Coordinates of C-alpha atoms in Angstrom, one line a residue:
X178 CA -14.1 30.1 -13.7
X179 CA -12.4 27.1 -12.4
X180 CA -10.9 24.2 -14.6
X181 CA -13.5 21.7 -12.5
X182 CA -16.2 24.2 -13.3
X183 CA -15.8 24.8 -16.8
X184 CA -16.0 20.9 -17.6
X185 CA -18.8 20.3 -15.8
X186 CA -20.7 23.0 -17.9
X187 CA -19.4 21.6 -21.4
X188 CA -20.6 18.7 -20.2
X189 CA -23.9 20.2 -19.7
X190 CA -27.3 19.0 -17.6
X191 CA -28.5 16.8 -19.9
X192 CA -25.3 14.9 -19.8
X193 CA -24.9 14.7 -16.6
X194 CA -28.6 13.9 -15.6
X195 CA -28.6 10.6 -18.1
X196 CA -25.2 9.2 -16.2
X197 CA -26.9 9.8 -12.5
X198 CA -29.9 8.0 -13.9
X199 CA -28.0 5.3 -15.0
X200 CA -26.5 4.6 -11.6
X201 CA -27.6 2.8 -8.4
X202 CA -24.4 4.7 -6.7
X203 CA -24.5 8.2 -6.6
X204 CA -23.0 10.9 -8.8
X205 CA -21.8 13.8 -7.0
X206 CA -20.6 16.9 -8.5
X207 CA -18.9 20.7 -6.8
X208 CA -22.4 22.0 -6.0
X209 CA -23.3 19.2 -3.7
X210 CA -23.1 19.3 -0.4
X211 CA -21.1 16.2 0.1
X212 CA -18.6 17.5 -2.5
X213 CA -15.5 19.0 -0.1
X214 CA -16.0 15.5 2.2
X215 CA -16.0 13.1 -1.2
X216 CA -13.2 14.9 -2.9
X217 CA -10.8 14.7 0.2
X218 CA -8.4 11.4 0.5
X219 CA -6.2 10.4 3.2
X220 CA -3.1 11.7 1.9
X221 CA -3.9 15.9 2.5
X222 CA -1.0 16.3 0.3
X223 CA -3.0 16.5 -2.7
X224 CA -6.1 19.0 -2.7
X225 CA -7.3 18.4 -5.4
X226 CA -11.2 19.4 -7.3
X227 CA -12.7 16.9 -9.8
X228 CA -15.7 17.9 -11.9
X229 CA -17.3 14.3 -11.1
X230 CA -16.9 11.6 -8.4
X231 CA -19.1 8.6 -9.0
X232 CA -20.0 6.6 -6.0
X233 CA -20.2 3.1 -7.2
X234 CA -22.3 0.8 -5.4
X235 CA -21.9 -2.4 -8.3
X236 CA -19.6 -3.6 -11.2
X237 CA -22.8 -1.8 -13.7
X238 CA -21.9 1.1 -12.0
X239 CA -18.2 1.0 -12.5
X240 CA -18.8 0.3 -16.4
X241 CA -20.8 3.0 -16.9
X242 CA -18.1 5.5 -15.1
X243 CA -15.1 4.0 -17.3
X244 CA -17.5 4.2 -20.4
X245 CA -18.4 8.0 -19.6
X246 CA -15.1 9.3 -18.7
X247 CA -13.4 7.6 -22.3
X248 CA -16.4 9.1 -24.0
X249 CA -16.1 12.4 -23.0
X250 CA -12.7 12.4 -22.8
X251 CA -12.4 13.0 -19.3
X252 CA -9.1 12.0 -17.0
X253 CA -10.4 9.0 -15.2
X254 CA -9.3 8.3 -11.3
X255 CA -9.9 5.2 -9.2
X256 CA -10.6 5.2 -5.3
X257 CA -10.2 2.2 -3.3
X258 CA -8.9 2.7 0.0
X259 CA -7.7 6.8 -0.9
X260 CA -4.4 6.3 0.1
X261 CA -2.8 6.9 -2.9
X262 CA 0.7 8.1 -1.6
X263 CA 1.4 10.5 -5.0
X264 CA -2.6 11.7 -4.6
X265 CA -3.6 9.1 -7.8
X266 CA -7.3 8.8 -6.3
X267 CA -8.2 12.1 -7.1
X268 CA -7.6 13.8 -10.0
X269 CA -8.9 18.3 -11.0
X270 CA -10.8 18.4 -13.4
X271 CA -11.6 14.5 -14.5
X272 CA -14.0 11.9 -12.9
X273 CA -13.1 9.8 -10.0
X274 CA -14.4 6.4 -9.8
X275 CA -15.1 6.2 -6.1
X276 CA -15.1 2.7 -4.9
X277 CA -15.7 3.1 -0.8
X278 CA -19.2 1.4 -1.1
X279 CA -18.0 -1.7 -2.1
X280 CA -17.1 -3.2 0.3
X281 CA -18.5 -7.0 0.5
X282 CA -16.2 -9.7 2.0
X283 CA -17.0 -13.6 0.9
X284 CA -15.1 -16.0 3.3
X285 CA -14.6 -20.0 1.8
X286 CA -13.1 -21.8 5.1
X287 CA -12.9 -24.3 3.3
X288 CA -11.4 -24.0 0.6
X289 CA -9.5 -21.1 2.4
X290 CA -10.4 -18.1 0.4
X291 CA -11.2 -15.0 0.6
X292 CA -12.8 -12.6 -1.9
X293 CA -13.3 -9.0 -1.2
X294 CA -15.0 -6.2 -3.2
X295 CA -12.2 -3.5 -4.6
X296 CA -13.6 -1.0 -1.9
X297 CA -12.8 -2.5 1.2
X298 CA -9.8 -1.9 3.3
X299 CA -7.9 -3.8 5.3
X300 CA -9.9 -3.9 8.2
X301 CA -13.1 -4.8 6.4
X302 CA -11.2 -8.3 4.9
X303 CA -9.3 -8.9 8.7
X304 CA -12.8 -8.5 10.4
X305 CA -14.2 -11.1 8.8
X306 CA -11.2 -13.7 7.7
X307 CA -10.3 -13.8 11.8
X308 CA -13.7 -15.5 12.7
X309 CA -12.2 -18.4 10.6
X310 CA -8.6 -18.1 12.0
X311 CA -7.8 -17.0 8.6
X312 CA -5.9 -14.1 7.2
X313 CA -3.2 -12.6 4.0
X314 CA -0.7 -10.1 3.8
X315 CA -2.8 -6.8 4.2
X316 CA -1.6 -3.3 4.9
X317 CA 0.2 -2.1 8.0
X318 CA -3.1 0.8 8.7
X319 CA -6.0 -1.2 8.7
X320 CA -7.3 1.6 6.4
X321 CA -5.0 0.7 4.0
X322 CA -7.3 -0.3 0.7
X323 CA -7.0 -3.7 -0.8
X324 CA -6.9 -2.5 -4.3
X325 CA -3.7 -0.1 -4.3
X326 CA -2.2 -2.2 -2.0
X327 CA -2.5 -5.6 -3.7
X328 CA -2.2 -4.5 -7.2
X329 CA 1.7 -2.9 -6.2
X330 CA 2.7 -5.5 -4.2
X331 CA 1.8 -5.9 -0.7
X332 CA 4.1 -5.8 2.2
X333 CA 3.1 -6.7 5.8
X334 CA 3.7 -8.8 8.8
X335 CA 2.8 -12.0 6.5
X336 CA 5.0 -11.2 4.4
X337 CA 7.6 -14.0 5.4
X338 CA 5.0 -16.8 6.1
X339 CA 2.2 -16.0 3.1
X340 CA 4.6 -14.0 0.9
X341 CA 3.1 -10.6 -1.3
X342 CA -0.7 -10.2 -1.1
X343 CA -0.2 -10.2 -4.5
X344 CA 1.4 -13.5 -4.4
X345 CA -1.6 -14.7 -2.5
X346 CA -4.2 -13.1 -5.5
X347 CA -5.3 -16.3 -7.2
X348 CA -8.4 -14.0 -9.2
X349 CA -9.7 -10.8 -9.9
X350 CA -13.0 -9.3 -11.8
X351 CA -12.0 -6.3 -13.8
X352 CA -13.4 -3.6 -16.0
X353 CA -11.4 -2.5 -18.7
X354 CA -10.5 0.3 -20.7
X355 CA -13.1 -0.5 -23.6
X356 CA -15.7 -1.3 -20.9
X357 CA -15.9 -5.1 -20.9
X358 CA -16.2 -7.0 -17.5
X359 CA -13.3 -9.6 -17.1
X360 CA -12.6 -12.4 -14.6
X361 CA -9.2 -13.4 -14.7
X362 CA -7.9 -16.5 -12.9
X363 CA -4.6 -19.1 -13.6
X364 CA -7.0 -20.4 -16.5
X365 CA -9.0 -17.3 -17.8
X366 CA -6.9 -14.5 -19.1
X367 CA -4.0 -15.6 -17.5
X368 CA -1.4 -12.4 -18.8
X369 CA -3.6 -10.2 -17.0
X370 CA -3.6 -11.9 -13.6
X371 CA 0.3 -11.7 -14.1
X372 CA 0.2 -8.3 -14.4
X373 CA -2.0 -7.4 -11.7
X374 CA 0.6 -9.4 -9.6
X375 CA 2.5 -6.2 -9.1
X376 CA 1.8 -4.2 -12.0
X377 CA -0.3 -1.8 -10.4
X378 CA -3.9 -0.2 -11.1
X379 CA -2.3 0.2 -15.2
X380 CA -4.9 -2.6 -16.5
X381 CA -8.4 -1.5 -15.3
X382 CA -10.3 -1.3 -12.6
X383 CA -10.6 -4.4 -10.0
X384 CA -14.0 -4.9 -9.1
X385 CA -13.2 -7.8 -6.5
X386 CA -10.1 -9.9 -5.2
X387 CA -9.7 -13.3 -4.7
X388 CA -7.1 -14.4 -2.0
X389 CA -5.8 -17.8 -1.0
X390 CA -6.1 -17.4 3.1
X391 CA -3.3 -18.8 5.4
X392 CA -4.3 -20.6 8.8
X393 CA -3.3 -17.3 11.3
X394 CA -4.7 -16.1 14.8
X395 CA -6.4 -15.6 16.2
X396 CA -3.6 -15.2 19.0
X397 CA -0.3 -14.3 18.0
X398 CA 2.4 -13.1 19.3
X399 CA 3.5 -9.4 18.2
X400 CA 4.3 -5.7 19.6
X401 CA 6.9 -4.1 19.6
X402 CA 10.4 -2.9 22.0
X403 CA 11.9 0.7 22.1
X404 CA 15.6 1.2 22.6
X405 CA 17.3 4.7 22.8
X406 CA 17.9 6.7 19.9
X407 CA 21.8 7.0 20.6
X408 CA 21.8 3.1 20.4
X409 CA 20.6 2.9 16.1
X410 CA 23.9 1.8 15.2
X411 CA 23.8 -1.3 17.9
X412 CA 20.3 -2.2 17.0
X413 CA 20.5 -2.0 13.3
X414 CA 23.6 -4.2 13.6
X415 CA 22.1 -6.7 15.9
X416 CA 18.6 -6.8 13.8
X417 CA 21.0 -7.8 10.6
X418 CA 22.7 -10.6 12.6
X419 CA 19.5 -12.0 14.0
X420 CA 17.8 -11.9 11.4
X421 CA 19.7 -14.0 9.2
X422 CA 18.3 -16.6 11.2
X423 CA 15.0 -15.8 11.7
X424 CA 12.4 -18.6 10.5
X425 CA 9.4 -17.4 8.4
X426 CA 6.7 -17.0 10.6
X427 CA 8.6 -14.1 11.7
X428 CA 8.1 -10.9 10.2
X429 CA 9.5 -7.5 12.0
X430 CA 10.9 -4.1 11.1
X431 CA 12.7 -1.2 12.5
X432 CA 11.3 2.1 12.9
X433 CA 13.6 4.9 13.3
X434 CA 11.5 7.4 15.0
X435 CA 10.9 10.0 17.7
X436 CA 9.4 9.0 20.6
X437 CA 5.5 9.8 21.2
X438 CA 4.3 11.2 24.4
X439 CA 2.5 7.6 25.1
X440 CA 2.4 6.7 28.6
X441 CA 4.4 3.1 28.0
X442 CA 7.4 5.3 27.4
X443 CA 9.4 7.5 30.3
X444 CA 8.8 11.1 30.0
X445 CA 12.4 11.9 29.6
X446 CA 12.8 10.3 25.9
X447 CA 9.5 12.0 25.2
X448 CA 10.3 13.7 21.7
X449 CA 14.0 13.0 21.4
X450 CA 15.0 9.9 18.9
X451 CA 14.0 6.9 19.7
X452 CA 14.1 3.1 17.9
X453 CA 11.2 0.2 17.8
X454 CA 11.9 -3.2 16.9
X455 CA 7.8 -4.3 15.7
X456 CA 6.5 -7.2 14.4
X457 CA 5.0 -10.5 14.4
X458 CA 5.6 -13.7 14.7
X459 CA 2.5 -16.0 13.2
X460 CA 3.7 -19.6 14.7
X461 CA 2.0 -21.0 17.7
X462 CA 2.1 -18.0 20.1
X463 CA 3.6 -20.1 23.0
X464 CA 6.7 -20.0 21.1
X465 CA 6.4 -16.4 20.0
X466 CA 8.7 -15.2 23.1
X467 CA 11.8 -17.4 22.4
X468 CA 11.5 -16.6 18.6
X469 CA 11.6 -12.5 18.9
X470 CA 13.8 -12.5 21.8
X471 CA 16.7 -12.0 19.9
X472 CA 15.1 -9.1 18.5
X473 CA 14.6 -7.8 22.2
X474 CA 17.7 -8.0 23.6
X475 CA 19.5 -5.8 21.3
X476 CA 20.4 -2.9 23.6
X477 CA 19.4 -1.6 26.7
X478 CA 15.8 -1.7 26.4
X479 CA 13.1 1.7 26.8
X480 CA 10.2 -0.4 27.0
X481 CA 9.3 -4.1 25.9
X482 CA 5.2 -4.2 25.0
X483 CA 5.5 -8.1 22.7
X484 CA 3.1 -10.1 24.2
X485 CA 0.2 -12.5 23.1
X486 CA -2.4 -10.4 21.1
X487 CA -5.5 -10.8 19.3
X488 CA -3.9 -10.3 15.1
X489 CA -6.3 -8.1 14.4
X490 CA -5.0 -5.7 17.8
X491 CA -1.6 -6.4 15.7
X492 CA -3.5 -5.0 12.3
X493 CA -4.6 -1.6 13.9
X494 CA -1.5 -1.0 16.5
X495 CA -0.3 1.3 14.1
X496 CA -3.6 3.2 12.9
X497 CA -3.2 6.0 15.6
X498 CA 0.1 7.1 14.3
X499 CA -1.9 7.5 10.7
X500 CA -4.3 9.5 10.7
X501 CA -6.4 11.0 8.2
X502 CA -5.5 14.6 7.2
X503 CA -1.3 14.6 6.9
X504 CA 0.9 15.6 4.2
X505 CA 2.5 12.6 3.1
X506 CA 5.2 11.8 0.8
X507 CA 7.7 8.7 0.7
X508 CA 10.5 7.1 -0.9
X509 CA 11.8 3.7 -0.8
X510 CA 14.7 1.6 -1.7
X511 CA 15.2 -2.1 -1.4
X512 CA 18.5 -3.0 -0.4
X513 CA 20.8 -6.4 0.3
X514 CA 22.1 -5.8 4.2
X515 CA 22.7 -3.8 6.9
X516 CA 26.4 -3.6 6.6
X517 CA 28.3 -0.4 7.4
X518 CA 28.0 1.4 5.0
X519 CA 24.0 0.9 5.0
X520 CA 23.6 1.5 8.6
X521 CA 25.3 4.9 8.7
X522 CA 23.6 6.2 5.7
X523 CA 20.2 5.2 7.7
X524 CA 21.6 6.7 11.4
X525 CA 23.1 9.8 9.3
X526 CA 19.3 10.3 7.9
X527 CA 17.8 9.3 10.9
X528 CA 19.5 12.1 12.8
X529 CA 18.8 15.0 10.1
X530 CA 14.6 14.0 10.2
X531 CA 12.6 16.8 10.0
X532 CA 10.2 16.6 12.3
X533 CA 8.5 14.2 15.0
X534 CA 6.0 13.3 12.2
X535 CA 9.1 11.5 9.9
X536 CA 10.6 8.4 10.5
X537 CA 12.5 5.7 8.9
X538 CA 11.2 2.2 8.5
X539 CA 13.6 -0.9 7.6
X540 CA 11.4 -4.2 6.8
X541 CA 13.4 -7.8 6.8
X542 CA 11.5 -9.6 3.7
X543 CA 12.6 -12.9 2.5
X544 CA 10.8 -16.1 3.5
X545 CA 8.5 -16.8 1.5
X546 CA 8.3 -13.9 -0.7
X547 CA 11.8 -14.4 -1.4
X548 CA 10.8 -18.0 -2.8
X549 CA 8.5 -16.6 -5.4
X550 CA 9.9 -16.9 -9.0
X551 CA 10.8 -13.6 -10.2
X552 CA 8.9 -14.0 -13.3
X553 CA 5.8 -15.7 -11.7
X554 CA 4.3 -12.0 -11.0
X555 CA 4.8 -8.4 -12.4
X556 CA 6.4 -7.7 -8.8
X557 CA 9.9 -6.4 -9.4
X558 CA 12.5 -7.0 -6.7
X559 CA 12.6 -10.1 -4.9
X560 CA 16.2 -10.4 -4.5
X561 CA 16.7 -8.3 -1.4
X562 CA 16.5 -8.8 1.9
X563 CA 15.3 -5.6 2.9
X564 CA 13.7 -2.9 2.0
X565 CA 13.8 1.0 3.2
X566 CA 10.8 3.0 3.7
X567 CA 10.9 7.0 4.1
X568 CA 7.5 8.3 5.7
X569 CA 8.1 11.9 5.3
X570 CA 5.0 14.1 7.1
X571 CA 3.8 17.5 8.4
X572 CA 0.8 18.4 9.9
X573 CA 0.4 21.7 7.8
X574 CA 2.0 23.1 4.5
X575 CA 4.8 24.7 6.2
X576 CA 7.1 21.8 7.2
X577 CA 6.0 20.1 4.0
X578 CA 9.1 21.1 1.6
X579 CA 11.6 20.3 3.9
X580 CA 10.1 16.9 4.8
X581 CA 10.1 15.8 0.8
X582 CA 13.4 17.1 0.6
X583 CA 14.9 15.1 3.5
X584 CA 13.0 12.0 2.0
X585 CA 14.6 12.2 -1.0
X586 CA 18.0 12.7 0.6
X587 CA 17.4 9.6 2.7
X588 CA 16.1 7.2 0.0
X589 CA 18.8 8.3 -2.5
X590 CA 21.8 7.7 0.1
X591 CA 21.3 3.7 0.2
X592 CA 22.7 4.6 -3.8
X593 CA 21.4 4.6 -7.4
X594 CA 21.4 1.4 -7.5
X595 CA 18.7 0.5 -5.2
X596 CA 15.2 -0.3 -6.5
X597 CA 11.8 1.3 -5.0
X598 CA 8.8 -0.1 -4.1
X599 CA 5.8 1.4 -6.4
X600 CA 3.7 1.3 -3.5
X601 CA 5.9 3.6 -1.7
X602 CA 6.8 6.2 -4.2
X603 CA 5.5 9.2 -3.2
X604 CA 5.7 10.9 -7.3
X605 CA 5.4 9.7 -10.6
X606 CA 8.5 9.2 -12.9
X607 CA 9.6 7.1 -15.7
X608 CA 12.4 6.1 -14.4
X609 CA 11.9 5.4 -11.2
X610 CA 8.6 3.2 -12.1
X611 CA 10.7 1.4 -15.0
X612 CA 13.7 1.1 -12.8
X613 CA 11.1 -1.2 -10.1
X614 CA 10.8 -3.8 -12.9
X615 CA 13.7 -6.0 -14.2
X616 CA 13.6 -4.9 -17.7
X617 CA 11.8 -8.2 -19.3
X618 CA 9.0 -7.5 -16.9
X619 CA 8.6 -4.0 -18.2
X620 CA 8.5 -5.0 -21.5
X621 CA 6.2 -7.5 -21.1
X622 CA 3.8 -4.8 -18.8
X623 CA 4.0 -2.9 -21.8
X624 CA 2.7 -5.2 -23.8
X625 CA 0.0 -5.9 -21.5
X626 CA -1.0 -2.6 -21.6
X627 CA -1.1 -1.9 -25.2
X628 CA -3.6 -4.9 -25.1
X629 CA -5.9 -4.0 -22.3
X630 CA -5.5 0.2 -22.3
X631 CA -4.0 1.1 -25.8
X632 CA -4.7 4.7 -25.1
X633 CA -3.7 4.7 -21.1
X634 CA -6.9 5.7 -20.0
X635 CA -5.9 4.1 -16.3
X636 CA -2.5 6.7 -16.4
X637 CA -3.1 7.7 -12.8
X638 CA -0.7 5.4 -11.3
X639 CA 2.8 4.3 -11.2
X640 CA 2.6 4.3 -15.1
X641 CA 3.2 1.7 -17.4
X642 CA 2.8 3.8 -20.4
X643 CA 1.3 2.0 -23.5
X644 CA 3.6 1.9 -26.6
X645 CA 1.4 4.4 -28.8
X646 CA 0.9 6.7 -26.2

């Protein structure tokens, strides 16, 4: 009999029957029919079997889950968007709190906000913001959730003119360990609004978000421009140079890739290394082309595709290249500057990838996220002016191993020194998580946590770990 199994029957029918009747959302358990699909997330790293998934469809909902699972003494999970890098949306054995069917957007033009319910994804809050030309740092998918995403940080092609979307999270409605519905705000329980502000999904579970919007779209000007893969060394150089002068309506990155078999690129680089300079600059579009041209002039050039573009086109360019159903695992590492040393570690890496699949990506931060006090959110590195993201990935469980192990290779070699990115740590450890907050933040986490989760019910994340636990 299976772990998943067994639990289910000491819970027993009766049990189970009272917590389905006390739900508008829908409890779902291994003899359903919709079990396999409502178990699986986006990451296909992490197959895993819990003995209950709770659909929520409400905050009542959501209460009654967290009360159940600390009742019965069950490992709890929470779902926003699924793609929990280290698999912490699903969880053998325990009860996942499945929040996909909330997923309600509330747009204030005027006072330019946005609040969104802790299901939705990234595309759910653009599709709606862009009919008022407004928008906030979401995820580079579209599929990306607004929960994970927000509560570790938030980097995307805002970051530079809005900062963090954390930095943009003015107030949240959360459910607690103990079961009590809080709204938190600047003015209403102000510590735990600070701690959301990077801290991740340690404090309970956010019900809805509440964004201050930035005037963006709907034009701007974006894409992105291939050079050859023998050329890393030039471009990575030239990005660093031009860069230290970009203004902040300009947000870009460089992917150290493979080249797809897309029809904008000539057969002949087709699967041999290739590198894209992407990003997008959220000033008035007309001016878009003389502010990334220094960006596209950095070597002999594959193929140049920046143009005008609707900013939600920009929001889903990448969603191809992420689909649902790969092993994924990643690393990060933020780092200063792409001096020598920095950009041969990266070409050295980028020449040993794995696979077509695995790639390097190098964002320029700064701007306005950079102008963010450090202690005015949980969020841990500020400092740097870049940061290093390792997407390792295989299609099957054969190429898997290999692709961690070069991930780990290639975020260690930028040196010990170098701080990750919660959101882009593909395993949970001590040390990295308390090495991504200056140590006054993680001791003020801490005591967050023993306040709001003494007993680190919420320990499926990048844990802060409570100090009687």
């Amino acid at each position: 009999m299976t772990t998943t199994q067994a639990r289910q029957d000491t819970l027993g029918e009766a049990t189970l029957g009272e917590l389905a009747e006390g739900l508008r959302g829908e409890l779902i358990r291994p003899s359903d029919p919709s079990y396999d699909d409502a178990r699986s997330i986006w990451n296909a790293a992490h197959d895993k079997s819990p003995a209950l998934i709770v659909r929520c469809k409400g905050v009542a909902d959501v209460i009654r889950a967290v009360e159940f699972a600390r009742s019965e003494g069950l490992t709890l999970a929470v779902r926003g968007g699924g793609h929990s890098i280290p698999g912490f949306s699903t969880t053998d054995g325990g009860l996942v709190i499945d929040l996909s069917p909330m997923k309600a957007v509330r747009i204030d033009p005027d006072r330019h906000r946005i609040v969104a319910q802790g299901g939705c994804t990234w595309g759910d809050v653009d599709a709606e913001a862009q009919a008022f030309g407004l928008a906030v740092t979401g995820g580079l998918v579209s599929s990306t959730g607004v929960a994970g995403f927000t509560l570790g940080g938030g980097i995307g092609w805002l970051v530079r003119k809005a900062g963090l979307a954390c930095d943009n999270l003015v107030g949240a409605d959360v459910v607690t360990a103990d079961g009590r519905y809080l709204h938190t705000s600047e003015s209403e329980n102000p510590e735990l609004l600070w701690a959301l502000r990077g801290g991740g999904g340690n404090f309970g579970v956010v019900t809805s978000f509440e964004f201050r919007a930035h005037e963006v779209g709907p034009t701007v000007f974006a894409g992105l421009v291939f050079y050859p893969g023998d050329r890393a060394a030039d471009v990575l150089r030239g990005f660093g140079t031009a860069a230290a002068a970009a203004p902040d309506e300009l947000s870009l990155a460089i992917n150290l890739t493979t080249a797809p078999p897309l029809p904008f690129l000539p057969a002949e680089v087709h699967g041999k290394p290739i590198v894209a300079v992407l990003g997008m600059w959220s000033g008035q579009p007309e001016a878009g082309d003389t502010a990334t041209r220094p960006f596209r002039e950095l070597a002999p050039v594959v193929a140049d595709l920046f143009g005008p573009m609707p900013y939600n086109a920009m929001q889903t360019l990448l969603d191809p290249l992420f689909p649902r159903g790969l092993r994924n695992y990643f690393r990060s590492a933020f780092f200063s500057d792409l001096d020598a040393t920095t950009v041969d570690a990266l070409v050295s890496a980028h020449s040993a990838v794995p696979n077509g699949l695995s790639e390097l990506h190098v964002h320029h931060l700064g701007g306005a996220m950079g102008r963010v006090p450090s202690d005015a959110t949980a969020f841990g590195t500020r400092d740097r002016e870049y940061i290093l993201n390792v997407v390792a990935r295989s299609e099957d469980a054969s190429g898997y191993g290999a692709a961690v192990e070069w991930a780990r290779a290639a975020g260690s070699s930028l040196g010990p020194s170098a701080a990750s990115y919660v959101n882009f740590t593909g395993e949970t450890n001590e040390d990295i998580v308390r090495a991504s907050y200056p140590p006054a933040t993680y001791e003020r986490l801490v005591a967050i946590k023993n306040a709001y989760d003494p007993t680190n019910l919420f320990h499926l994340n990048q844990n802060i770990r409570p100090a009687s636990a």
